[in-house]
mmCIF file of C-alpha atoms in Angstrom:
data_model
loop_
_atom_site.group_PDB
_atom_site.id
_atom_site.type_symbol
_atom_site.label_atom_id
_atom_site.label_comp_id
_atom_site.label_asym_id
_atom_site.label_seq_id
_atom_site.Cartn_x
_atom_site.Cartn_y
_atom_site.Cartn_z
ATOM 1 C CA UNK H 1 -3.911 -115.105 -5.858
ATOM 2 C CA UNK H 2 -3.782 -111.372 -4.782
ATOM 3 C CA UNK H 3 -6.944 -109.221 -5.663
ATOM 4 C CA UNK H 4 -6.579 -107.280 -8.649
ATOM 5 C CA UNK H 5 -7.250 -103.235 -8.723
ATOM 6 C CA UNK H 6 -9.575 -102.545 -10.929
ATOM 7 C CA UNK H 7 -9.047 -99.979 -14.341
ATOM 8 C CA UNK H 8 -11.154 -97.597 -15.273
ATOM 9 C CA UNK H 9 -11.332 -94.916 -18.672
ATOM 10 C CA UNK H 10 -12.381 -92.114 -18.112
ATOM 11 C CA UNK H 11 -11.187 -88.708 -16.752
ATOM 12 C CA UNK H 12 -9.647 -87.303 -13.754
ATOM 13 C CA UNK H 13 -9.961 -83.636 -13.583
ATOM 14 C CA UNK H 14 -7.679 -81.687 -10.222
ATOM 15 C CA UNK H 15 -8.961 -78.127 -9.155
ATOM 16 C CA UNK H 16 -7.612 -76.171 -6.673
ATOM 17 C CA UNK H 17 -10.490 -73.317 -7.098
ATOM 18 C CA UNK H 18 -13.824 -74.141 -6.022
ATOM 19 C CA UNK H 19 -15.881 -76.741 -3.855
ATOM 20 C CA UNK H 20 -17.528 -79.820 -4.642
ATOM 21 C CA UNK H 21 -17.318 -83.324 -4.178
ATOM 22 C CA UNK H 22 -16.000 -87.204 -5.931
ATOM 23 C CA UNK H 23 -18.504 -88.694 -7.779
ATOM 24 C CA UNK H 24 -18.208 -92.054 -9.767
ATOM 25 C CA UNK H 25 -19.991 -92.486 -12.220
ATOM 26 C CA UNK H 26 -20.639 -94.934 -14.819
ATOM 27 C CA UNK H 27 -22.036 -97.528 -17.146
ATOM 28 C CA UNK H 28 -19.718 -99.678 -18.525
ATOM 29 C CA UNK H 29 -16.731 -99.837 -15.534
ATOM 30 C CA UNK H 30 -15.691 -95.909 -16.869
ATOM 31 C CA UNK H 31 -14.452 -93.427 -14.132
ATOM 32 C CA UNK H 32 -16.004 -90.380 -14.018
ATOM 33 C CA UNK H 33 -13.535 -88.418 -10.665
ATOM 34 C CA UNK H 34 -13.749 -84.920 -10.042
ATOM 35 C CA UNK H 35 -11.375 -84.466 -7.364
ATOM 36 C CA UNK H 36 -12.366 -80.811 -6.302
ATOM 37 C CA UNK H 37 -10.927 -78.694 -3.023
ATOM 38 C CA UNK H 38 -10.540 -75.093 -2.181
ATOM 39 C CA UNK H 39 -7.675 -72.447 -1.776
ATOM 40 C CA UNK H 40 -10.019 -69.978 -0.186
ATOM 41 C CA UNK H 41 -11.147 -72.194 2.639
ATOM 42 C CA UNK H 42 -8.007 -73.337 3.448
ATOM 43 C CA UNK H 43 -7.769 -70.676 6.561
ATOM 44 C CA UNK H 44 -10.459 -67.844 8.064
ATOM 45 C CA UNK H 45 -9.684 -64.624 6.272
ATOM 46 C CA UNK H 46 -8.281 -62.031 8.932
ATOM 47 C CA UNK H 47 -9.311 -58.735 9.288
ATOM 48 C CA UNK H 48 -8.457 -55.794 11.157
ATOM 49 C CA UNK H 49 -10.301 -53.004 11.676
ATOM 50 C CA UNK H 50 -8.812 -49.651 13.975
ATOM 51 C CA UNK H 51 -10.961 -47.608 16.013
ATOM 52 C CA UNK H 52 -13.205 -49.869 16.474
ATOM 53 C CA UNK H 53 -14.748 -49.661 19.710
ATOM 54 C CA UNK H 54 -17.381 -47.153 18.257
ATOM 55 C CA UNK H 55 -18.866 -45.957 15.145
ATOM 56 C CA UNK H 56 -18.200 -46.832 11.714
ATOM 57 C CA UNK H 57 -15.487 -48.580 12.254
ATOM 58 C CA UNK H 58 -17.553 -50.330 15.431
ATOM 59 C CA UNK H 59 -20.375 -51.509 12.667
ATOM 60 C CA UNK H 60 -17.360 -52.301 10.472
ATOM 61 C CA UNK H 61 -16.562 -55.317 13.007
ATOM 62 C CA UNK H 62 -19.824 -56.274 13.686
ATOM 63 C CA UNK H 63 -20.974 -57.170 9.936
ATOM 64 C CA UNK H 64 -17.812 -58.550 9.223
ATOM 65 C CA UNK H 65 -17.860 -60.957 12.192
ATOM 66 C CA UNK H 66 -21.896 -61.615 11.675
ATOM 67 C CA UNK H 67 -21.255 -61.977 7.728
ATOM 68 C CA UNK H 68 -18.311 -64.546 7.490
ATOM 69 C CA UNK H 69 -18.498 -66.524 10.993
ATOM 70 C CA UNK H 70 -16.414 -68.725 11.326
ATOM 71 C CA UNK H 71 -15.141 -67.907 7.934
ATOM 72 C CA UNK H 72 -13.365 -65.011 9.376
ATOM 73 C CA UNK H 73 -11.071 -63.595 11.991
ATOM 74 C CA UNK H 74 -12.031 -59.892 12.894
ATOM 75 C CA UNK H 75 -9.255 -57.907 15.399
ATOM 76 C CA UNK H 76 -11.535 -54.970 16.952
ATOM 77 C CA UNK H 77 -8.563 -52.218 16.829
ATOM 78 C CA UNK H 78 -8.864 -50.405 19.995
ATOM 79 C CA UNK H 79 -6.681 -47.976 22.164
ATOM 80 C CA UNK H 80 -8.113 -49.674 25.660
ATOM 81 C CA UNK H 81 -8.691 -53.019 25.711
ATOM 82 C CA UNK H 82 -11.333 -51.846 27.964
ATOM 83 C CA UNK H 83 -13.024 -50.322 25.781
ATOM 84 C CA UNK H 84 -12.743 -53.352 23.365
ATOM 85 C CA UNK H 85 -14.363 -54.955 25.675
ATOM 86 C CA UNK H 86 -17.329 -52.895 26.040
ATOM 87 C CA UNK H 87 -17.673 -52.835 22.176
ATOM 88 C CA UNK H 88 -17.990 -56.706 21.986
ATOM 89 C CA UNK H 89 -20.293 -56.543 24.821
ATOM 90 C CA UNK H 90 -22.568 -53.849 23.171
ATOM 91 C CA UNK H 91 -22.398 -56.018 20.324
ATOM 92 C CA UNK H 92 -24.113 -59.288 21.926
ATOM 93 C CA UNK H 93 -26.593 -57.718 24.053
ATOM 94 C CA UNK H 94 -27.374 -56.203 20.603
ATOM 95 C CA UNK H 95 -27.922 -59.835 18.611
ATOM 96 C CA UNK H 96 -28.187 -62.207 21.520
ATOM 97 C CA UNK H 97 -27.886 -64.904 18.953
ATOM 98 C CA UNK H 98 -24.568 -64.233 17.165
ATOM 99 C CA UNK H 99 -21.783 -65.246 19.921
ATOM 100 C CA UNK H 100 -18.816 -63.062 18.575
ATOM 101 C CA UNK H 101 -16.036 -65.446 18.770
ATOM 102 C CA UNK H 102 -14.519 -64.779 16.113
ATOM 103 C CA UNK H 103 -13.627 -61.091 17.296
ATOM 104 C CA UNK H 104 -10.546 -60.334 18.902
ATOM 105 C CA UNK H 105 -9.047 -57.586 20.620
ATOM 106 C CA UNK H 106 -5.502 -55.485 19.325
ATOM 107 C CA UNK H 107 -4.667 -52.870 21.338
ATOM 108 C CA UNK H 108 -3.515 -50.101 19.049
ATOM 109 C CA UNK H 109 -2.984 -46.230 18.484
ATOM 110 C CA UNK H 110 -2.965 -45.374 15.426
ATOM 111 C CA UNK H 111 -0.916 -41.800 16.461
ATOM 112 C CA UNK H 112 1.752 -44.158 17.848
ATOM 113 C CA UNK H 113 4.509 -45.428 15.754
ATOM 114 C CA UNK H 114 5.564 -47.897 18.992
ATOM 115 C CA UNK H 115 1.972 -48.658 19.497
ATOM 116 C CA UNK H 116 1.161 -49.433 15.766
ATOM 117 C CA UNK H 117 4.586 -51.221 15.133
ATOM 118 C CA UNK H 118 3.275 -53.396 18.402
ATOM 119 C CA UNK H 119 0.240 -54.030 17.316
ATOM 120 C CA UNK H 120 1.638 -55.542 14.074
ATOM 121 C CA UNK H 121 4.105 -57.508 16.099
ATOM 122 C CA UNK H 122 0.971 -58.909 17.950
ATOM 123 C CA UNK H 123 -0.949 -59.555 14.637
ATOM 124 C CA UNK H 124 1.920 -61.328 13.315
ATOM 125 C CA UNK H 125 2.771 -63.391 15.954
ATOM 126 C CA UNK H 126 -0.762 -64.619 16.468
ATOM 127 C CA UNK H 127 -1.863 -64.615 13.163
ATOM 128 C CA UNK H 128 0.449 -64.549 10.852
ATOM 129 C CA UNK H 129 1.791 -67.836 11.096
ATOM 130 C CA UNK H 130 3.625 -70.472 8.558
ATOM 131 C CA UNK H 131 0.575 -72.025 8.706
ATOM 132 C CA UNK H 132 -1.611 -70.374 5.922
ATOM 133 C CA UNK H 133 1.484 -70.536 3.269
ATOM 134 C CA UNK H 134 1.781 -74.429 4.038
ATOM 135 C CA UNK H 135 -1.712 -75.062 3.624
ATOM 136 C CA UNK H 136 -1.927 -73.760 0.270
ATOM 137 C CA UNK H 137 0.865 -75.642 -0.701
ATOM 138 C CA UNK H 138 -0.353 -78.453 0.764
ATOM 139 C CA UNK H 139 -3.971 -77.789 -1.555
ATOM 140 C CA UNK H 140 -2.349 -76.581 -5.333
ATOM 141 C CA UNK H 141 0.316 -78.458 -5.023
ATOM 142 C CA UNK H 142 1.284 -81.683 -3.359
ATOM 143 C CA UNK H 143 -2.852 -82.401 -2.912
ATOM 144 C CA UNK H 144 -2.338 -82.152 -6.726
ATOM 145 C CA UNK H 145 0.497 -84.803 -7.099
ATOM 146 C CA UNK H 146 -0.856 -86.976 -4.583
ATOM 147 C CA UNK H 147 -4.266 -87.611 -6.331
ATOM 148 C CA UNK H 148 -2.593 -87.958 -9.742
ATOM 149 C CA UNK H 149 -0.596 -90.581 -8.224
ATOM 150 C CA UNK H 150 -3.110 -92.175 -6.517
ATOM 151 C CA UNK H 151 -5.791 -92.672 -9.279
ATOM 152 C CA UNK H 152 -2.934 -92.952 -12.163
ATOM 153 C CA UNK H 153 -3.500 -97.124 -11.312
ATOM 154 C CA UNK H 154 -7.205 -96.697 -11.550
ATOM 155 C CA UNK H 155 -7.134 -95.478 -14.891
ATOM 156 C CA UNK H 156 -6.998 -97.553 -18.387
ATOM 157 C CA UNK H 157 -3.812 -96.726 -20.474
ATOM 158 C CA UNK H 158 -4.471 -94.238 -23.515
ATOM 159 C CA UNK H 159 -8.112 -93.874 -22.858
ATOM 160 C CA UNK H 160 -7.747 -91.346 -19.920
ATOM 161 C CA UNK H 161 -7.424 -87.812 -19.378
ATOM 162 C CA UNK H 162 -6.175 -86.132 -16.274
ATOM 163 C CA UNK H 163 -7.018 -82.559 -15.903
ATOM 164 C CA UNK H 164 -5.472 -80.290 -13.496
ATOM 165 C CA UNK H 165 -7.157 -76.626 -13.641
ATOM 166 C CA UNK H 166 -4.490 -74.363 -12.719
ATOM 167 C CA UNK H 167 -4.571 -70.304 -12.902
ATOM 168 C CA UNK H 168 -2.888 -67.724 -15.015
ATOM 169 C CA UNK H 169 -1.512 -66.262 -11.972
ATOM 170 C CA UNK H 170 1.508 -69.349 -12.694
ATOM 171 C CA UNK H 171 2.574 -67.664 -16.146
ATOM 172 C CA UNK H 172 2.491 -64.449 -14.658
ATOM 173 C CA UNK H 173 4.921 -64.917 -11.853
ATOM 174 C CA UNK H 174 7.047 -67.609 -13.990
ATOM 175 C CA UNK H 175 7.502 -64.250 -16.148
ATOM 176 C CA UNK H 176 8.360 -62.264 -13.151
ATOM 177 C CA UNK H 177 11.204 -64.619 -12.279
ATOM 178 C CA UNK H 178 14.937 -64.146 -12.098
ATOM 179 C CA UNK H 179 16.727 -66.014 -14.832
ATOM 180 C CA UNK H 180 18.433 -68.406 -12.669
ATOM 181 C CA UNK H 181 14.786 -69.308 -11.483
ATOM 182 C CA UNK H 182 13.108 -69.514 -14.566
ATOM 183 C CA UNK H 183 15.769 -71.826 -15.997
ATOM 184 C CA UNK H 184 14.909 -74.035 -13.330
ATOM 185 C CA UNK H 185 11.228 -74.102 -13.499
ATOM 186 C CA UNK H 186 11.511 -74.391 -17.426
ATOM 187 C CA UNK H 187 13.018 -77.325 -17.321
ATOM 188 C CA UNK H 188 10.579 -79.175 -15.598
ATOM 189 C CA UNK H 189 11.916 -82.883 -16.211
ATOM 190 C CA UNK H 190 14.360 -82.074 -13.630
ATOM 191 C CA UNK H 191 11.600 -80.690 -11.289
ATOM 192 C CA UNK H 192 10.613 -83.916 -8.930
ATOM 193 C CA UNK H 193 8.129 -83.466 -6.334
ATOM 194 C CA UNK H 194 11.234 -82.764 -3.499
ATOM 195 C CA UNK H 195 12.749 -80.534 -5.181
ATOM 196 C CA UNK H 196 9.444 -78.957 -5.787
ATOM 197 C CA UNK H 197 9.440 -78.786 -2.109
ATOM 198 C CA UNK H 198 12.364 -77.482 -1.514
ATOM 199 C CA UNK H 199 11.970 -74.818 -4.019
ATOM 200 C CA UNK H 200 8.499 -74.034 -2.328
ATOM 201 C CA UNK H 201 10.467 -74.346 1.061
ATOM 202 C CA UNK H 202 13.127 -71.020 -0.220
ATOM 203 C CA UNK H 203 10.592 -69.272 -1.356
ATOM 204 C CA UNK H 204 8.883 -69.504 2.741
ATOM 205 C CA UNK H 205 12.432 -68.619 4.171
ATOM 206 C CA UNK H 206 12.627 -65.235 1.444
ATOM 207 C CA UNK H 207 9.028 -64.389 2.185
ATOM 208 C CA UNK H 208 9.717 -64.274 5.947
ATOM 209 C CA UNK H 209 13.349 -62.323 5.385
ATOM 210 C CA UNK H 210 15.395 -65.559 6.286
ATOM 211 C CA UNK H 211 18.344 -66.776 4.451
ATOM 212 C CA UNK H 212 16.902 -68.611 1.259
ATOM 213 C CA UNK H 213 19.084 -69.804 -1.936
ATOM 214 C CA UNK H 214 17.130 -67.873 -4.567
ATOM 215 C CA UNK H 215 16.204 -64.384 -5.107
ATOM 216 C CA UNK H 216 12.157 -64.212 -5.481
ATOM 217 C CA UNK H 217 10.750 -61.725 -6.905
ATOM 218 C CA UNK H 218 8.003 -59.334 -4.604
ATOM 219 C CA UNK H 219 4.731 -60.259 -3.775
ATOM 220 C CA UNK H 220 3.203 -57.530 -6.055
ATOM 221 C CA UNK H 221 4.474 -59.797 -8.631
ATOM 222 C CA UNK H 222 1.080 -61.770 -8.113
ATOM 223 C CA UNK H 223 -0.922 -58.827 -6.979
ATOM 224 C CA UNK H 224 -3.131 -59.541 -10.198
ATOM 225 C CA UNK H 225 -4.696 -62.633 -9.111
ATOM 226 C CA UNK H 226 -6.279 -61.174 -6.660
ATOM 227 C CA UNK H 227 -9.960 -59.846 -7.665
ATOM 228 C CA UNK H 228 -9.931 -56.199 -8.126
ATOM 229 C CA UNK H 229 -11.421 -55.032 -4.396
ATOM 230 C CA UNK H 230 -8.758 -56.761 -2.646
ATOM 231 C CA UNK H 231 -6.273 -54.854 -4.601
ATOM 232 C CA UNK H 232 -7.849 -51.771 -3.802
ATOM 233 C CA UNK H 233 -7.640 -52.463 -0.503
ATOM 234 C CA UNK H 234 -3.984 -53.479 -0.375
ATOM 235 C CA UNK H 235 -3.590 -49.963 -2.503
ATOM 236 C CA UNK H 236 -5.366 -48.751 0.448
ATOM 237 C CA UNK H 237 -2.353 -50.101 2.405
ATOM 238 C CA UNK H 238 0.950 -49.675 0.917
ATOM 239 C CA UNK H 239 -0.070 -45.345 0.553
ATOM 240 C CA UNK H 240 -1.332 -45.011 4.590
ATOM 241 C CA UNK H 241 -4.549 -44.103 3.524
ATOM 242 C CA UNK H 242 -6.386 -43.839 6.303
ATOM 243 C CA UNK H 243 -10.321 -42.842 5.964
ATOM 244 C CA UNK H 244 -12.484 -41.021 8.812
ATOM 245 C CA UNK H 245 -9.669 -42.220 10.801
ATOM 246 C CA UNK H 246 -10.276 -45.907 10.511
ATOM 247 C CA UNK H 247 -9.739 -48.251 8.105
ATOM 248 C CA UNK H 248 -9.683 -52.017 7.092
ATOM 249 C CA UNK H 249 -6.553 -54.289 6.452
ATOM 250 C CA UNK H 250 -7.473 -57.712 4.630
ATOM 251 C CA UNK H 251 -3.850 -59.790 6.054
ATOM 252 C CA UNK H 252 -3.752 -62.154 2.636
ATOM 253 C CA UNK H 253 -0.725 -61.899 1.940
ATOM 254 C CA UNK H 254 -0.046 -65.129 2.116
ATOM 255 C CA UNK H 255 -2.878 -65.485 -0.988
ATOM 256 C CA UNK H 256 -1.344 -63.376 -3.162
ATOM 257 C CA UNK H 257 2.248 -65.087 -2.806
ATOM 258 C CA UNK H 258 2.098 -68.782 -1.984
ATOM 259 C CA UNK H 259 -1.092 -68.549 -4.685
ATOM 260 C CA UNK H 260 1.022 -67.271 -7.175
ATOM 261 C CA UNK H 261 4.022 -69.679 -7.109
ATOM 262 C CA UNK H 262 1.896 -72.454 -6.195
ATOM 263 C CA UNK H 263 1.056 -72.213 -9.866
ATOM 264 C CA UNK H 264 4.389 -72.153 -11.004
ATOM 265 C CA UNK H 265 4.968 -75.495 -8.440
ATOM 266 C CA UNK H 266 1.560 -77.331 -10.132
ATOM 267 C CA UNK H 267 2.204 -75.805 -13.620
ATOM 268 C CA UNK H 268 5.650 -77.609 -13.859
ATOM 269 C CA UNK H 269 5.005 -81.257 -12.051
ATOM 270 C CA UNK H 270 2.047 -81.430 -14.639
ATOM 271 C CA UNK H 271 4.082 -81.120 -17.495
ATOM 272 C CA UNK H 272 6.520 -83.437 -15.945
ATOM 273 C CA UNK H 273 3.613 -85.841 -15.153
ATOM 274 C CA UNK H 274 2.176 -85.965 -18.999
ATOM 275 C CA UNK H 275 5.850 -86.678 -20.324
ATOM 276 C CA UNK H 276 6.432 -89.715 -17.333
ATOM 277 C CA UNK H 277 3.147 -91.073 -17.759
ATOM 278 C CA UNK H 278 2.557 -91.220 -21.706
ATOM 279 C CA UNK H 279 0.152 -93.494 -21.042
ATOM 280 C CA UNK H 280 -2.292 -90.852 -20.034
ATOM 281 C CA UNK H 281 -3.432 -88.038 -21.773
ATOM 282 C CA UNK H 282 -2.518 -85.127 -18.876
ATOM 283 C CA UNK H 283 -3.080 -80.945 -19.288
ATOM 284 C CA UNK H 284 -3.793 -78.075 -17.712
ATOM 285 C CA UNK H 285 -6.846 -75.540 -18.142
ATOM 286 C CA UNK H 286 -6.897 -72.199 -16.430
ATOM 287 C CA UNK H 287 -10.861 -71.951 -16.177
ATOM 288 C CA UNK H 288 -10.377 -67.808 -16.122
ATOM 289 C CA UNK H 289 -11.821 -65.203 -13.700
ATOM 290 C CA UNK H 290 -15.326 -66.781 -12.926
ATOM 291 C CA UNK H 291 -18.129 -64.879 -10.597
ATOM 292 C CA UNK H 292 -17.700 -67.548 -7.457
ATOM 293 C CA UNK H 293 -17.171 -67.392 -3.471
ATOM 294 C CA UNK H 294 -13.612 -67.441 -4.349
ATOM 295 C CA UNK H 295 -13.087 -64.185 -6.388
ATOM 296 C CA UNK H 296 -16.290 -62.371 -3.990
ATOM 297 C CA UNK H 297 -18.530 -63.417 -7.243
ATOM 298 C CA UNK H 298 -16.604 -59.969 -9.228
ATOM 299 C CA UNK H 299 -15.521 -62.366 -12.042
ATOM 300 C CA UNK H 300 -16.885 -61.794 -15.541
ATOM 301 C CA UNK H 301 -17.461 -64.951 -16.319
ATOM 302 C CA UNK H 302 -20.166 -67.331 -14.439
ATOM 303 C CA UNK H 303 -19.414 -70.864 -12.562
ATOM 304 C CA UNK H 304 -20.901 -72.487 -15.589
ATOM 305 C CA UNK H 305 -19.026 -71.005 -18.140
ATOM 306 C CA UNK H 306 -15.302 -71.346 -16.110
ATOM 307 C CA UNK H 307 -16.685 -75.327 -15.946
ATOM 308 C CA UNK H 308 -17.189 -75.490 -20.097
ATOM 309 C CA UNK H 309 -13.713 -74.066 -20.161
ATOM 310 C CA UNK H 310 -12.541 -76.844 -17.716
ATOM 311 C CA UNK H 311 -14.076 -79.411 -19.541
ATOM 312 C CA UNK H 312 -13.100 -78.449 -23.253
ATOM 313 C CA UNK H 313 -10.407 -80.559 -23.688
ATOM 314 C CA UNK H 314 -12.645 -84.023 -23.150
ATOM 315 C CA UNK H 315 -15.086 -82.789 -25.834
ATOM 316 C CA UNK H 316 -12.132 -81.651 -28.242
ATOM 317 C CA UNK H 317 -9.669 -84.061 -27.894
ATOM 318 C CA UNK H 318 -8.180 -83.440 -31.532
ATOM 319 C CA UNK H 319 -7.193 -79.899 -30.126
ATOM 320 C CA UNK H 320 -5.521 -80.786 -27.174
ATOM 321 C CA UNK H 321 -2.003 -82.256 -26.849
ATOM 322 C CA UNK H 322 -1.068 -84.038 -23.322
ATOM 323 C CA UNK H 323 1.377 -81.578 -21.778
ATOM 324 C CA UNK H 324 -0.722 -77.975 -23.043
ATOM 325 C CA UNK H 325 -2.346 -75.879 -21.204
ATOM 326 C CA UNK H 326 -5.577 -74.463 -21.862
ATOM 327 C CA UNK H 327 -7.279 -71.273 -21.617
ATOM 328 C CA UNK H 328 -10.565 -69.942 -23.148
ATOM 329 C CA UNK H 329 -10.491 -72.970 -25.171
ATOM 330 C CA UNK H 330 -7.391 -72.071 -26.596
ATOM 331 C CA UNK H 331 -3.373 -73.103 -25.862
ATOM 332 C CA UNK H 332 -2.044 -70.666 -23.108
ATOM 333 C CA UNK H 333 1.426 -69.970 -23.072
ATOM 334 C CA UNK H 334 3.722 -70.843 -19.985
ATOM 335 C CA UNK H 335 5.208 -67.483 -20.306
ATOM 336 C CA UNK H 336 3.552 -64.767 -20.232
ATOM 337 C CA UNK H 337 3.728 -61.311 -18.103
ATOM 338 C CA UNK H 338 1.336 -59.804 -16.223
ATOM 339 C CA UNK H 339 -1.290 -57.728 -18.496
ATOM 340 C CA UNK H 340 -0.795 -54.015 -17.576
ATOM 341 C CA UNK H 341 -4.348 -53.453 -16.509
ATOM 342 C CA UNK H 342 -3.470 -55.844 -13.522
ATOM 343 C CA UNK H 343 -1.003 -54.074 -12.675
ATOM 344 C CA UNK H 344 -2.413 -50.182 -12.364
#
């Protein structure tokens, strides 16, 4: 006789936000599974910093590498790579016990179209791989699918609750779509988890100005879910403003567009899980801007509160209908543009 898998009610809730950890938990054979990983982690942040073999831009480097670690990739901008050199050097006979690894050199002159164009060549071929945009998709999406298929056995029929917290970042950009595209994203019961991929997979070759199926729309299209000094700094950017003759570039953006339509991806294999698996009461909740490691703590609301909104649905179950999605304790639409004050 083969051994028999055991059922459990209870509730399975999927985040793609913030950090944490299964737990099972329970009296009376329930499931308690909070199945919890992190976008943000998913690759060190790069940052690049010119003229930075001295002065501010010098200390620039230095508390970036000290502050993040391993966290972070800093590229020490420099027109001699000798002088890099002497810069990282300075730096550890300054604080013996930080080892600076995570500081690299760029040679780059910033009064040099060949030498800047170069030095982005350089950046991009080192760090500005595939590998980031994969890895998020890999996290919001398919890590997404996977664990609802994976615990969907575990779970007693029409006593359960899956809840996958999502982002409003997914409306935004399904708004931002062409038609073509949004006709194929609304109509998610067509939407399998290859042909997620593949959709996922056009959207790579547009991004990185190959051949690709659809037209996309622009990163900027996403720009919003980014907290508000990461904008700035992109701002910063795309106008070539360049202060005291250095300045910072924070190379996300492969956050702000595989983040974006990742949500569109996990927003429409939800809604095509809660109408396969009836059986299960499945829905979304976007647990809004919260103050964690994520956003740089610059949300307005606090860890605690983003979790109540998270958790509303298994508390209010007469307000929630498998397939919704949830946000501020309230139904969310799957269509909705960008507010304007994201966009300024």
């Amino acid at each position: 006789m083969g051994a028999r898998r055991k059922k459990f009610g209870g509730s399975l809730a999927v985040t793609t936000r913030h950090l944490g950890a299964l737990r099972f938990a329970t009296p009376g054979k329930t499931l308690s599974l909070i199945c919890i990983s992190t976008f943000a982690l998913m690759a060190p942040q790069v940052y690049f910093v010119t003229g930075a073999n001295k002065g501010i831009g010098y200390e620039a480097v230095r508390i970036l590498a000290e502050k993040f670690g391993d966290q972070a990739i800093v590229l020490l901008g420099t027109r001699s790579l000798k002088n890099g050199e002497d810069a990282i050097a300075k730096m550890k006979q300054a604080n013996s016990s930080f080892d600076y690894a995570n500081v690299h050199l760029v040679e780059i002159d910033v009064s040099n179209k060949e030498s800047i164009q170069a030095a982005a060549d350089f950046v991009k071929a080192n760090h500005g791989s595939k590998e980031g945009y994969e890895m998020c998709f890999q996290v919001s999406v398919y890590g997404v699918y996977e664990t609802l298929a994976a615990f969907q056995p575990l779970l007693v029929p029409h006593q359960s609750t899956n809840i996958v917290v999502s982002s409003g970042a997914g409306v935004w950009v399904l708004a931002a779509l062409s038609p073509e595209l949004l006709a194929i994203f609304e109509n998610f019961n067509a939407l399998d988890i290859d042909t997620l991929h593949g959709l996922l997979d056009d959207w790579l070759d547009a991004y990185h100005k190959k051949p690709s199926k659809y037209s996309w729309p622009p990163l900027q299209a996403t720009i919003g879910s980014l907290p508000k000094p990461a904008q700035m700094i992109l701002c910063l950017i795309r106008t070539k403003i360049v202060l005291e003759k250095w300045f910072v570039l924070v190379l996300e953006g492969f956050h702000i567009g595989a983040y974006g339509f990742s949500k569109i991806a996990v927003l429409a294999l939800t809604r095509k899980w809660a109408v396969d698996h009836p059986e299960s009461k499945t829905m979304m909740v976007c647990p809004d801007y919260c103050a964690t490691y994520l956003s740089n703590h610059a949300g307005y609301l606090t860890a605690a509160q983003g979790a109540e909104n998270v958790i509303y649905p298994l508390f209010h179950p007469e307000a929630t209908e498998t397939g919704g999605f949830y946000r501020e304790c309230q139904p969310q639409a799957f269509y909705w543009p960008m507010p304007a004050e994201f966009q300024k």
